[in-house]
């Protein structure tokens, strides 16, 4: 049977620097919301620091639905291919390679490579967003606690959040010496792609013919 692994990513966060340098980053291990501080070099959040009080944040928050889904497939096992699949920025990729970012979830997927040249792999990527929240432009200039800037404890502050989730499903199949690797990879790719369109019966049972089961 196909080995199936699932990796989840946290919501996407948009960060605005105090000097209006905009940075967009998918947060992989943080629960910061709007107002939270963040150090761009280390990709770590700063606890207990905020520029605005709760009432200001509550009364000046713009929110809108942003439903969007995306589905992709890939046979690449390289870091470059995986980074492209997850839409990882060049700077975050460099931080990951340099050991500056210690992540779970999607980080495990980036590190997970085929253990043998006789192994066939197809990756299915799914993402979904639900809503978008951001501070109004008028509120950005009305800082409640300006003394925070003097602490120099972070480089960015969270001013907008795009809520959603991403899942990566990895399908592996070991190829015997008698089988043609390229042919099996093509068949596995076809089986994985067809999963989306397969009919579902009863409590989640999937109809697969004998050839599909053999390829798995």
CSV table of C-alpha atoms in Angstrom, one decimal:
chain,number,residue,atom,x,y,z
A,1,UNK,CA,0.0,0.0,0.0
A,2,UNK,CA,1.0,3.6,-0.4
A,3,UNK,CA,2.7,5.2,2.5
A,4,UNK,CA,0.8,8.4,3.4
A,5,UNK,CA,2.2,11.3,5.4
A,6,UNK,CA,0.4,14.6,6.1
A,7,UNK,CA,2.1,17.8,7.0
A,8,UNK,CA,0.2,20.9,8.1
A,9,UNK,CA,1.2,24.5,8.0
A,10,UNK,CA,0.0,27.3,10.2
A,11,UNK,CA,-1.9,30.4,8.8
A,12,UNK,CA,-0.1,32.9,6.6
A,13,UNK,CA,0.9,36.0,8.4
A,14,UNK,CA,1.8,39.4,6.8
A,15,UNK,CA,4.3,41.5,8.6
A,16,UNK,CA,4.9,45.2,8.4
A,17,UNK,CA,8.2,46.6,9.6
A,18,UNK,CA,8.3,49.8,11.7
A,19,UNK,CA,10.2,51.4,8.7
A,20,UNK,CA,7.4,50.3,6.3
A,21,UNK,CA,9.4,47.4,4.9
A,22,UNK,CA,6.8,44.8,4.0
A,23,UNK,CA,7.5,41.1,4.5
A,24,UNK,CA,5.1,38.2,3.8
A,25,UNK,CA,5.8,34.9,5.6
A,26,UNK,CA,4.1,31.6,6.2
A,27,UNK,CA,4.3,31.1,9.9
A,28,UNK,CA,5.3,27.5,10.6
A,29,UNK,CA,5.4,27.4,14.4
A,30,UNK,CA,3.7,30.4,16.0
A,31,UNK,CA,0.3,31.5,17.2
A,32,UNK,CA,0.9,35.2,16.9
A,33,UNK,CA,-2.1,37.3,15.9
A,34,UNK,CA,-2.4,40.9,14.8
A,35,UNK,CA,-0.2,43.1,17.0
A,36,UNK,CA,2.4,40.4,17.7
A,37,UNK,CA,6.1,41.2,17.2
A,38,UNK,CA,8.5,39.2,15.1
A,39,UNK,CA,12.2,39.1,14.4
A,40,UNK,CA,12.8,38.7,10.7
A,41,UNK,CA,16.3,37.3,10.9
A,42,UNK,CA,15.6,34.5,13.3
A,43,UNK,CA,11.9,34.1,12.3
A,44,UNK,CA,10.9,34.1,16.0
A,45,UNK,CA,8.1,35.9,17.7
A,46,UNK,CA,8.6,38.2,20.6
A,47,UNK,CA,6.4,37.5,23.6
A,48,UNK,CA,4.4,40.1,25.6
A,49,UNK,CA,5.1,43.1,23.4
A,50,UNK,CA,2.5,45.2,21.6
A,51,UNK,CA,2.0,48.7,20.1
A,52,UNK,CA,-1.8,48.9,20.7
A,53,UNK,CA,-4.2,48.2,23.5
A,54,UNK,CA,-7.0,45.7,23.2
A,55,UNK,CA,-9.8,48.3,22.6
A,56,UNK,CA,-7.9,50.0,19.7
A,57,UNK,CA,-7.3,46.6,18.0
A,58,UNK,CA,-10.9,45.5,18.4
A,59,UNK,CA,-12.3,48.8,17.1
A,60,UNK,CA,-9.9,49.2,14.1
A,61,UNK,CA,-9.8,45.7,12.7
A,62,UNK,CA,-11.0,45.2,9.1
A,63,UNK,CA,-12.1,41.6,8.3
A,64,UNK,CA,-13.4,40.0,5.1
A,65,UNK,CA,-14.0,36.5,3.9
A,66,UNK,CA,-11.3,35.2,1.5
A,67,UNK,CA,-12.3,31.6,0.5
A,68,UNK,CA,-9.8,30.1,-1.8
A,69,UNK,CA,-8.6,26.5,-2.5
A,70,UNK,CA,-5.6,25.2,-4.4
A,71,UNK,CA,-4.5,21.7,-5.4
A,72,UNK,CA,-1.1,20.8,-6.9
A,73,UNK,CA,0.8,17.6,-7.7
A,74,UNK,CA,4.6,17.1,-7.9
A,75,UNK,CA,7.1,14.3,-8.4
A,76,UNK,CA,10.1,16.4,-7.4
A,77,UNK,CA,12.1,15.3,-4.3
A,78,UNK,CA,14.5,18.3,-4.4
A,79,UNK,CA,14.4,21.1,-1.8
A,80,UNK,CA,13.9,23.6,-4.7
A,81,UNK,CA,10.9,21.7,-5.9
A,82,UNK,CA,9.4,21.4,-2.5
A,83,UNK,CA,10.0,25.1,-1.7
A,84,UNK,CA,8.2,26.0,-4.9
A,85,UNK,CA,5.3,23.7,-4.0
A,86,UNK,CA,4.9,25.4,-0.6
A,87,UNK,CA,5.5,28.9,-2.0
A,88,UNK,CA,8.5,29.3,0.3
A,89,UNK,CA,10.3,32.6,-0.2
A,90,UNK,CA,14.0,32.7,-1.1
A,91,UNK,CA,14.9,34.4,2.2
A,92,UNK,CA,13.0,31.8,4.3
A,93,UNK,CA,14.6,29.0,2.2
A,94,UNK,CA,18.0,30.4,2.9
A,95,UNK,CA,17.2,30.7,6.6
A,96,UNK,CA,16.1,27.1,6.6
A,97,UNK,CA,19.3,25.9,4.9
A,98,UNK,CA,21.4,28.0,7.3
A,99,UNK,CA,19.7,26.5,10.3
A,100,UNK,CA,18.2,29.8,11.5
A,101,UNK,CA,14.7,28.3,11.4
A,102,UNK,CA,13.8,25.3,13.5
A,103,UNK,CA,10.4,24.3,12.2
A,104,UNK,CA,7.9,21.4,12.4
A,105,UNK,CA,5.1,20.6,10.1
A,106,UNK,CA,6.1,21.9,6.7
A,107,UNK,CA,9.7,21.8,7.8
A,108,UNK,CA,9.5,18.0,8.2
A,109,UNK,CA,8.2,17.8,4.6
A,110,UNK,CA,11.2,19.8,3.4
A,111,UNK,CA,13.6,17.4,5.1
A,112,UNK,CA,11.8,14.2,4.2
A,113,UNK,CA,13.6,12.7,1.1
A,114,UNK,CA,13.4,9.3,-0.6
A,115,UNK,CA,15.5,6.7,1.2
A,116,UNK,CA,16.2,4.7,-1.9
A,117,UNK,CA,16.6,5.1,-5.6
A,118,UNK,CA,14.1,2.3,-5.9
A,119,UNK,CA,11.4,4.4,-4.3
A,120,UNK,CA,8.8,6.3,-6.3
A,121,UNK,CA,7.2,9.4,-4.9
A,122,UNK,CA,4.3,11.7,-5.7
A,123,UNK,CA,3.2,14.6,-3.6
A,124,UNK,CA,-0.3,16.1,-3.5
A,125,UNK,CA,-0.5,19.7,-2.1
A,126,UNK,CA,-3.7,21.2,-0.8
A,127,UNK,CA,-4.3,24.7,0.5
A,128,UNK,CA,-7.3,26.6,1.7
A,129,UNK,CA,-7.8,30.2,3.0
A,130,UNK,CA,-10.9,31.3,4.9
A,131,UNK,CA,-10.7,35.0,5.9
A,132,UNK,CA,-8.4,38.0,6.0
A,133,UNK,CA,-7.9,40.5,8.8
A,134,UNK,CA,-5.9,43.7,9.0
A,135,UNK,CA,-5.5,46.9,11.0
A,136,UNK,CA,-6.8,50.0,9.3
A,137,UNK,CA,-4.3,52.5,7.9
A,138,UNK,CA,-5.5,55.1,10.4
A,139,UNK,CA,-4.8,52.8,13.3
A,140,UNK,CA,-1.2,52.1,12.1
A,141,UNK,CA,-0.3,55.6,12.9
A,142,UNK,CA,-1.9,55.8,16.3
A,143,UNK,CA,0.5,53.8,18.4
A,144,UNK,CA,-0.6,53.3,22.1
A,145,UNK,CA,2.8,52.3,23.4
A,146,UNK,CA,5.5,54.1,21.3
A,147,UNK,CA,8.1,53.3,23.9
A,148,UNK,CA,8.2,49.7,22.5
A,149,UNK,CA,10.3,51.1,19.6
A,150,UNK,CA,13.1,51.9,22.0
A,151,UNK,CA,13.3,48.3,23.2
A,152,UNK,CA,14.6,47.1,19.8
A,153,UNK,CA,13.4,43.6,20.6
A,154,UNK,CA,12.0,42.9,17.2
A,155,UNK,CA,12.1,44.0,13.5
A,156,UNK,CA,8.4,43.5,12.4
A,157,UNK,CA,4.9,43.8,13.8
A,158,UNK,CA,2.0,41.7,12.6
A,159,UNK,CA,-0.6,44.0,11.0
A,160,UNK,CA,-2.6,41.5,8.9
A,161,UNK,CA,-3.4,37.8,9.0
A,162,UNK,CA,-4.6,35.5,6.2
A,163,UNK,CA,-6.3,32.5,8.0
A,164,UNK,CA,-6.1,29.1,6.4
A,165,UNK,CA,-4.3,25.8,6.3
A,166,UNK,CA,-2.1,23.8,4.0
A,167,UNK,CA,-1.7,20.0,3.8
A,168,UNK,CA,0.9,18.0,1.9
A,169,UNK,CA,0.3,14.3,1.3
A,170,UNK,CA,3.3,12.2,0.3
A,171,UNK,CA,2.6,8.9,-1.6
A,172,UNK,CA,5.6,6.5,-1.7
A,173,UNK,CA,5.9,3.1,-3.5
A,174,UNK,CA,8.9,0.8,-3.4
A,175,UNK,CA,9.8,-0.5,-6.9
A,176,UNK,CA,11.2,-4.0,-7.3
A,177,UNK,CA,14.2,-4.8,-9.5
A,178,UNK,CA,11.9,-6.4,-12.1
A,179,UNK,CA,9.8,-3.2,-12.5
A,180,UNK,CA,10.5,-0.2,-14.7
A,181,UNK,CA,11.0,2.8,-12.4
A,182,UNK,CA,9.9,5.4,-14.9
A,183,UNK,CA,6.8,3.4,-15.9
A,184,UNK,CA,5.8,2.9,-12.2
A,185,UNK,CA,6.3,6.6,-11.4
A,186,UNK,CA,4.0,7.5,-14.2
A,187,UNK,CA,1.3,5.1,-13.1
A,188,UNK,CA,1.6,6.2,-9.5
A,189,UNK,CA,1.2,9.8,-10.6
A,190,UNK,CA,-1.9,8.9,-12.5
A,191,UNK,CA,-3.4,7.1,-9.5
A,192,UNK,CA,-2.7,9.9,-7.1
A,193,UNK,CA,-4.2,12.5,-9.5
A,194,UNK,CA,-7.3,10.3,-9.9
A,195,UNK,CA,-8.0,10.3,-6.2
A,196,UNK,CA,-9.6,13.7,-6.4
A,197,UNK,CA,-12.1,12.4,-8.9
A,198,UNK,CA,-12.7,8.9,-7.5
A,199,UNK,CA,-16.3,8.2,-6.3
A,200,UNK,CA,-16.8,7.9,-2.6
A,201,UNK,CA,-19.3,5.4,-1.1
A,202,UNK,CA,-20.5,4.8,2.4
A,203,UNK,CA,-18.1,5.8,5.2
A,204,UNK,CA,-15.2,7.1,3.0
A,205,UNK,CA,-14.6,3.9,1.0
A,206,UNK,CA,-12.8,4.6,-2.3
A,207,UNK,CA,-13.4,2.6,-5.5
A,208,UNK,CA,-10.2,1.5,-7.1
A,209,UNK,CA,-9.8,-1.2,-9.7
A,210,UNK,CA,-7.2,-4.0,-9.5
A,211,UNK,CA,-4.6,-2.1,-11.6
A,212,UNK,CA,-4.8,0.9,-9.3
A,213,UNK,CA,-4.4,-1.2,-6.2
A,214,UNK,CA,-1.4,-2.9,-7.8
A,215,UNK,CA,0.3,0.4,-8.6
A,216,UNK,CA,-0.2,1.5,-5.0
